[in-house]
Amino acid sequence: MEQTPEGLGLGDSSLHRYLDGEFWSLKNELRRALESSPLFQPRYDLSLDEMRDLTNQRVKFVLSLPLLKRVLQDQEEKRNNFISQSFVLGEVLCMVDVSMSIKCGVIFLLFGGAVNNLGSPEHVIKWFRPLKEQKYTGMFAMTEKGHGSNIRGIQTEATFDCDSQEFVIDMPCENAQKMYIGNAMHGNYAAVFAQLIIEGKSQGPHCFIVPIRDENGNLYPGVTAIDMMYKEGLNGVDNGILIFDKVRIPRENMLDKLGSVTPDGQYHSPIQSKSARFNAMLAILTPSRLAVTFQAMGAMKLGLMIAIRYSHSRRQFGPKGKEEVKIIEHQMQALRLMSHLATALALTFTSRHAGHILDEDILQGRELINRRSLQALMAGLKAYSTWETVRCLQDCRECTGGMGYMMENRLSGLKCDTDVFVTFEGDNVVMLQVVARELLAQYSKQHKKNPFLGMIQNWTETAMDKLRTSFLVFNTDTVGHLAFLLKAVNFRERVLQRSLVSRIYYKVVTEKGDFFRAWNSCMHHVISLSLAHVHRVALEQFTLAVRQCPNREDQALLMKLLNLCESVKDDSLKVISAFNIPHTTIHAPTAGTPNTGAAEAFSPAPTQPLVQNGTRSRLAKL
Amino acid sequence: MEQTPEGLGLGDSSLHRYLDGEFWSLKNELRRALESSPLFQPRYDLSLDEMRDLTNQRVKFVLSLPLLKRVLQDQEEKRNNFISQSFVLGEVLCMVDVSMSIKCGVIFLLFGGAVNNLGSPEHVIKWFRPLKEQKYTGMFAMTEKGHGSNIRGIQTEATFDCDSQEFVIDMPCENAQKMYIGNAMHGNYAAVFAQLIIEGKSQGPHCFIVPIRDENGNLYPGVTAIDMMYKEGLNGVDNGILIFDKVRIPRENMLDKLGSVTPDGQYHSPIQSKSARFNAMLAILTPSRLAVTFQAMGAMKLGLMIAIRYSHSRRQFGPKGKEEVKIIEHQMQALRLMSHLATALALTFTSRHAGHILDEDILQGRELINRRSLQALMAGLKAYSTWETVRCLQDCRECTGGMGYMMENRLSGLKCDTDVFVTFEGDNVVMLQVVARELLAQYSKQHKKNPFLGMIQNWTETAMDKLRTSFLVFNTDTVGHLAFLLKAVNFRERVLQRSLVSRIYYKVVTEKGDFFRAWNSCMHHVISLSLAHVHRVALEQFTLAVRQCPNREDQALLMKLLNLCESVKDDSLKVISAFNIPHTTIHAPTAGTPNTGAAEAFSPAPTQPLVQNGTRSRLAKL
Ligand SMILES: Cc1cc2nc3c(=O)[nH]c(=O)nc-3n(C[C@H](O)[C@H](O)[C@H](O)COP(=O)(O)OP(=O)(O)OC[C@H]3O[C@@H](n4cnc5c(N)ncnc54)[C@H](O)[C@@H]3O)c2cc1C
Ligand SMILES: Cc1cc2nc3c(=O)[nH]c(=O)nc-3n(C[C@H](O)[C@H](O)[C@H](O)COP(=O)(O)OP(=O)(O)OC[C@H]3O[C@@H](n4cnc5c(N)ncnc54)[C@H](O)[C@@H]3O)c2cc1C
């Protein structure tokens, strides 16, 4: 690994820059800033409270960095590229400490995102500014005991009380308790999703800022917080249950972009249909799903860095009578790791692409609500990237043998911390159904005349635009035999799409079955279609990125990965080096980097000196 | 779940007995004994030292049980079925605490197994008896820093010193350090594998009993132990590095079944070839691999119990306007869990079958050394079962949503603890190569005339017998369309086998390549063949077990699972109930069982009472 003057191992070759992307210098700035503090040494010896304290300190440190303030200012002002910038920072943070990255995400992308995107400009001034200045911290309270994936069914209620000009936040049953809420044991305010009750009738879920505890930690009247304690990972994040018993908040605490209540209790909304309103709300919140993809990618790249470096140094077995070979030379070892390396690159380019679309939309004043295809892309990428991360880290762990099981080599921690990525921000199986619904809607739009297809379109609601992913317009000659693969994945997707349409048509129209049942009986097909779609998009983006790569040598290297050439294993060190992960972030002895900060981890600390002098006692007899 | 008088939820229907197998009453005895002690409440709040202490206490408790003493006595006397019995106990222990189960395994199957199987009757009396009586504990020191999978290359040396009649155990280099050794921070004696040096020449690895520390914890002169500290899981087991600096042990401490040194320094062995001797030693130790399969199965069954019970109670989404459905009704949920349930059953019957062969061999006085096919079966089962366990527990975790990520629902802990099963006792990729070598040897035996095949046979050494797994002699009509599947998997295996032979033939004979390279370039093929083989054997054993099931109703139910019928999800509660896991072992609130012992885990411990009376302060202003 090349050493820069600072000794962080950061490089800035053309490949480094291309893989790091447009914001490479911002990322490097953050990398350098993090490495300047001893706070970020990995620790394994801490109690739950200590881990949470350390995470809070890390979050505080990060949020005090000038560059973070700049990006948050951009977020507040919705300046160009603010979304992509915050995503790449999440990726870098994740490599240092997943808990810290997630906690920053809860505070700024989830709570802050709700304020910025569901609130009015006044809300932004009142709530986002002081948040940014670390005057308080927030949480995001959507999930309930009874409703996780099916958010539409949440039961917490916000009832307007005209007399006091307050909303009363209440829970009619145990199932309405807010669960898993990140920062619940420390945060001050929560963005709470509740059914808005006007004249005894629900207008669907809306979002309210509810005080949880003051700066001294005293809970607000009517609020109960229950600690959910130990998890498989992310133990630096305090998740808890929030219970509201007739908690009163001022009328102004309702985030009112999609619906508001006048002082005399009248409800107004720019969107008439309750269902459309709900979808609009969810749509506004989807960018945080793409943030998860970037974080997952960060973990994946770090994992690959560790496993690939180890595989290039560890030797085991070999031809008779000769030196043992590096384990990367064992075919299975190379196959397992190289396919993940290619996936990590495909994800790098695809998620970057999705981030660009998001930023461009904001620049063009397009509302995410009307961009179902983009929502579907983000849902699909979230599912695909997080499953690939689980698989990749598992293989990295296995491919480093016993070393991979030791905490100080970080793979185990990365695995445990990122495992929940498949569940939160939308369960993957549910996410892929969002993708399939959009693909069916697109199909129906293309075949408007057929009445059944109208029905599908109706069911999936409006399909405003086509997935903006099919722009593979370059000459296929330049990509050689890849052209065939691209055609094949395209074809697979179309076949799955058409056959799904006809299966559902048969079940619903011919057999007059109910839709839920028909869909459910095709769910394996649905999931296959959605994954085929994401694979196709990712392959296209990877191909496009290779084609657009400005440096010929880099291009040739990336092409080898894209084609998964056998020789790629020999170049893999170069590729992981271009991930630009500072030496001092890796902390994995197996990767040839020290884990100095963790004295309690395994680094030779003999209980007795290696060479013993003096008398030797005889064998102790039993 | 049906309640027995004791409230453990143990059942004894015909299905319970059939799934629990021949030793169901022994298993129940252990289950009841474990539940009688408060020691086995799960804890998540412990420091590393506390976890290890608790594990040691648990191990001590288990070893003091009369039934354990009985089984250990059987082990010492090699009584009928002692192997199968110890395996099923390992399965039961694993459900209660994987660390405890592994630590018992290290002490009795690994250290104890080395003494019993590599030592003389005198060794058994001298070392196994006091071990059994908990006079001391042992460890198994084979792996070195430089050699994990490739044990043949270990570098620790044992040199005979005629003058003192002692062996000197020494390490010529850092790579010779013994690594990952379980019980290294507590144990008293280690079975150490070292190159036996006679007149400056190595006779290959042999096993020696080396004192590590006395009962007061003082290390023996020349011994250094380094704590390896935190791991992804199994933190109740203390793994460490052992370093030997000219450690002297009496001549009698060499386990001498496969080779011995006379007082005047002469080496004798019943096996002339050094390589054959080494293989014989490994063969003798293979039963512990089958023990891992039983332990993996225990974890898998417990995981399925939790995830399937949850899926039958949790509701989410549903047809418009109707009650939400149980999540098991979502097709993907059922597909994911039911396929693992079928695998768990296939493994139950297949591992039981392998255990029976082992016990029968001992009864018949057959030596495991000569049973390459059985060794291959155990290696293949170890790889297949542990990979399936990783996949199964991952799906169980994901299928229980956020709940599955909470420690108190046990899935996370099971995942972390069993993750290393794919690595220790032989890395899975290496294990599957053992299987393929045996399959090639069998092929060559069947085609003796071809000189190339002779070469293969030579390389894989002797192939004494055929895999005893192809006895599917019953009428295929009785298994209906399964017959086709059985034929298909059989065919797949044969095709892969033949094509592998011809690929290697071409590379080695026609192209005159070296064997290591040829093999390596076919490794993906090798692994596919081996997995195809294990799948075939497992399917056959499952089919056979269904066929032999004495109760018609149970048989019909098992048949549904074997065929993965859609309706199986409705019967799945019945099947998991017949796993006979005591209520009090589950400890997973999501499975409807309390986790009382873990007060520190998430079970409602409000930081403020649910209903608050008294004055309400106004909203705290920012
Ligand atoms: C560590 C952690 C942190 C979290 N942080 C927050 C937070 O800060 N704020 C917040 O509001 N929430 C948070 N959550 C909650 C998280 O968003 C939910 O756990 C997630 O949405 C899944 O919901 P669930 O757990 O209820 O699972 P369920 O929805 O009950 O899913 C269980 C199973 O049912 C299946 N399933 C459900 N519906 C369908 C369907 N239609 N088709 C097929 N299969 C289906 C799923 O695939 C899954 O296998 C957090 C969760 C965790 C674990
Ligand atoms: C928790 C734990 C407890 C343990 N307890 C003990 C104990 O009590 N006593 C003891 O002696 N040992 C113990 N071990 C050691 C364990 O047996 C080894 O870790 C295991 O044998 C793998 O060896 P390794 O770690 O050196 O991995 P390596 O052999 O270095 O393997 C690393 C990678 O190389 C690949 N590879 C290696 N050879 C080949 C090949 N020929 N073909 C293809 N791929 C290959 C592997 O698949 C793997 O992906 C323990 C290990 C752990 C983690």
Short mmCIF file of N, CA, C and O in Angstrom, two decimals, chain B residues 310-350:
data_model
loop_
_atom_site.label_atom_id
_atom_site.label_comp_id
_atom_site.label_asym_id
_atom_site.label_seq_id
_atom_site.Cartn_x
_atom_site.Cartn_y
_atom_site.Cartn_z
N TYR B 310 -42.55 -17.49 15.67
CA TYR B 310 -42.82 -16.07 15.48
C TYR B 310 -43.66 -15.86 14.22
O TYR B 310 -44.62 -15.09 14.22
N SER B 311 -43.30 -16.57 13.16
CA SER B 311 -44.01 -16.38 11.89
C SER B 311 -45.46 -16.84 11.96
O SER B 311 -46.27 -16.45 11.12
N HIS B 312 -45.75 -17.67 12.92
CA HIS B 312 -47.13 -18.11 13.10
C HIS B 312 -47.91 -17.20 14.05
O HIS B 312 -49.08 -17.45 14.29
N SER B 313 -47.26 -16.20 14.62
CA SER B 313 -48.03 -15.31 15.49
C SER B 313 -48.00 -13.87 14.98
O SER B 313 -49.00 -13.17 15.01
N ARG B 314 -46.88 -13.41 14.47
CA ARG B 314 -46.76 -12.05 13.96
C ARG B 314 -47.65 -11.86 12.74
O ARG B 314 -47.67 -12.69 11.84
N ARG B 315 -48.37 -10.75 12.71
CA ARG B 315 -49.19 -10.43 11.53
C ARG B 315 -48.70 -9.15 10.89
O ARG B 315 -48.30 -8.21 11.58
N GLN B 316 -48.73 -9.11 9.57
CA GLN B 316 -48.30 -7.91 8.85
C GLN B 316 -48.86 -7.96 7.44
O GLN B 316 -48.73 -8.96 6.76
N PHE B 317 -49.53 -6.91 7.04
CA PHE B 317 -50.17 -6.80 5.73
C PHE B 317 -51.31 -7.83 5.58
O PHE B 317 -51.41 -8.78 6.36
N GLY B 318 -52.09 -7.62 4.55
CA GLY B 318 -53.18 -8.55 4.31
C GLY B 318 -54.09 -8.01 3.22
O GLY B 318 -53.83 -6.94 2.68
N PRO B 319 -55.11 -8.78 2.88
CA PRO B 319 -56.03 -8.32 1.84
C PRO B 319 -56.71 -7.03 2.29
O PRO B 319 -56.93 -6.84 3.49
N LYS B 320 -57.01 -6.19 1.35
CA LYS B 320 -57.62 -4.89 1.65
C LYS B 320 -58.82 -5.03 2.57
O LYS B 320 -59.70 -5.85 2.35
N GLY B 321 -58.83 -4.26 3.64
CA GLY B 321 -60.00 -4.21 4.51
C GLY B 321 -60.15 -5.41 5.42
O GLY B 321 -61.10 -5.48 6.20
N LYS B 322 -59.24 -6.37 5.32
CA LYS B 322 -59.35 -7.55 6.19
C LYS B 322 -58.23 -7.54 7.22
O LYS B 322 -57.30 -6.74 7.14
N GLU B 323 -58.34 -8.46 8.17
CA GLU B 323 -57.30 -8.57 9.18
C GLU B 323 -55.97 -8.89 8.51
O GLU B 323 -55.93 -9.59 7.50
N GLU B 324 -54.89 -8.40 9.09
CA GLU B 324 -53.58 -8.72 8.53
C GLU B 324 -53.32 -10.23 8.67
O GLU B 324 -53.83 -10.87 9.58
N VAL B 325 -52.51 -10.76 7.77
CA VAL B 325 -52.24 -12.21 7.79
C VAL B 325 -51.00 -12.51 8.64
O VAL B 325 -50.14 -11.65 8.83
N LYS B 326 -50.92 -13.73 9.11
CA LYS B 326 -49.70 -14.17 9.77
C LYS B 326 -48.58 -14.16 8.75
O LYS B 326 -48.79 -14.58 7.60
N ILE B 327 -47.41 -13.74 9.16
CA ILE B 327 -46.36 -13.58 8.15
C ILE B 327 -45.96 -14.90 7.49
O ILE B 327 -45.45 -14.90 6.38
N ILE B 328 -46.22 -16.02 8.14
CA ILE B 328 -45.91 -17.30 7.50
C ILE B 328 -46.72 -17.46 6.22
O ILE B 328 -46.35 -18.25 5.33
N GLU B 329 -47.84 -16.71 6.11
CA GLU B 329 -48.67 -16.78 4.91
C GLU B 329 -48.05 -16.07 3.71
O GLU B 329 -48.48 -16.27 2.58
N HIS B 330 -47.07 -15.19 3.97
CA HIS B 330 -46.38 -14.57 2.83
C HIS B 330 -45.49 -15.63 2.18
O HIS B 330 -44.67 -16.26 2.86
N GLN B 331 -45.65 -15.80 0.89
CA GLN B 331 -44.98 -16.93 0.24
C GLN B 331 -43.48 -16.98 0.49
O GLN B 331 -42.92 -18.04 0.78
N MET B 332 -42.82 -15.83 0.43
CA MET B 332 -41.36 -15.84 0.60
C MET B 332 -40.97 -16.30 1.99
O MET B 332 -39.97 -17.00 2.18
N GLN B 333 -41.75 -15.87 2.97
CA GLN B 333 -41.45 -16.24 4.35
C GLN B 333 -41.51 -17.77 4.51
O GLN B 333 -40.60 -18.38 5.07
N ALA B 334 -42.56 -18.36 3.96
CA ALA B 334 -42.71 -19.81 4.06
C ALA B 334 -41.61 -20.52 3.27
O ALA B 334 -41.00 -21.48 3.75
N LEU B 335 -41.32 -20.03 2.08
CA LEU B 335 -40.29 -20.69 1.26
C LEU B 335 -38.95 -20.66 1.96
O LEU B 335 -38.22 -21.66 2.00
N ARG B 336 -38.61 -19.50 2.53
CA ARG B 336 -37.30 -19.38 3.17
C ARG B 336 -37.19 -20.32 4.37
O ARG B 336 -36.17 -20.99 4.53
N LEU B 337 -38.23 -20.35 5.18
CA LEU B 337 -38.10 -21.15 6.40
C LEU B 337 -38.33 -22.64 6.18
O LEU B 337 -37.66 -23.48 6.79
N MET B 338 -39.25 -22.98 5.29
CA MET B 338 -39.57 -24.41 5.12
C MET B 338 -38.42 -25.18 4.48
O MET B 338 -38.19 -26.35 4.79
N SER B 339 -37.69 -24.53 3.58
CA SER B 339 -36.58 -25.26 2.97
C SER B 339 -35.52 -25.58 4.02
O SER B 339 -34.92 -26.66 4.02
N HIS B 340 -35.31 -24.66 4.96
CA HIS B 340 -34.35 -24.96 6.02
C HIS B 340 -34.87 -26.05 6.96
O HIS B 340 -34.10 -26.86 7.48
N LEU B 341 -36.18 -26.03 7.18
CA LEU B 341 -36.74 -27.06 8.05
C LEU B 341 -36.51 -28.44 7.44
O LEU B 341 -36.13 -29.40 8.13
N ALA B 342 -36.74 -28.53 6.13
CA ALA B 342 -36.50 -29.81 5.45
C ALA B 342 -35.03 -30.20 5.56
O ALA B 342 -34.69 -31.37 5.81
N THR B 343 -34.14 -29.22 5.40
CA THR B 343 -32.71 -29.52 5.51
C THR B 343 -32.37 -30.01 6.91
O THR B 343 -31.57 -30.95 7.08
N ALA B 344 -32.96 -29.37 7.91
CA ALA B 344 -32.68 -29.78 9.29
C ALA B 344 -33.06 -31.25 9.49
O ALA B 344 -32.36 -32.01 10.17
N LEU B 345 -34.18 -31.65 8.89
CA LEU B 345 -34.60 -33.04 9.04
C LEU B 345 -33.66 -33.97 8.27
O LEU B 345 -33.25 -35.02 8.77
N ALA B 346 -33.31 -33.56 7.06
CA ALA B 346 -32.39 -34.39 6.28
C ALA B 346 -31.08 -34.58 7.04
O ALA B 346 -30.53 -35.69 7.10
N LEU B 347 -30.60 -33.51 7.66
CA LEU B 347 -29.36 -33.60 8.42
C LEU B 347 -29.52 -34.48 9.65
O LEU B 347 -28.61 -35.21 10.04
N THR B 348 -30.70 -34.40 10.26
CA THR B 348 -30.95 -35.23 11.43
C THR B 348 -30.75 -36.69 11.09
O THR B 348 -30.04 -37.42 11.79
N PHE B 349 -31.37 -37.10 10.00
CA PHE B 349 -31.30 -38.52 9.66
C PHE B 349 -29.92 -38.91 9.11
O PHE B 349 -29.43 -40.01 9.36
N THR B 350 -29.31 -38.01 8.38
CA THR B 350 -28.01 -38.35 7.78
C THR B 350 -26.91 -38.42 8.82
O THR B 350 -26.07 -39.32 8.80
#
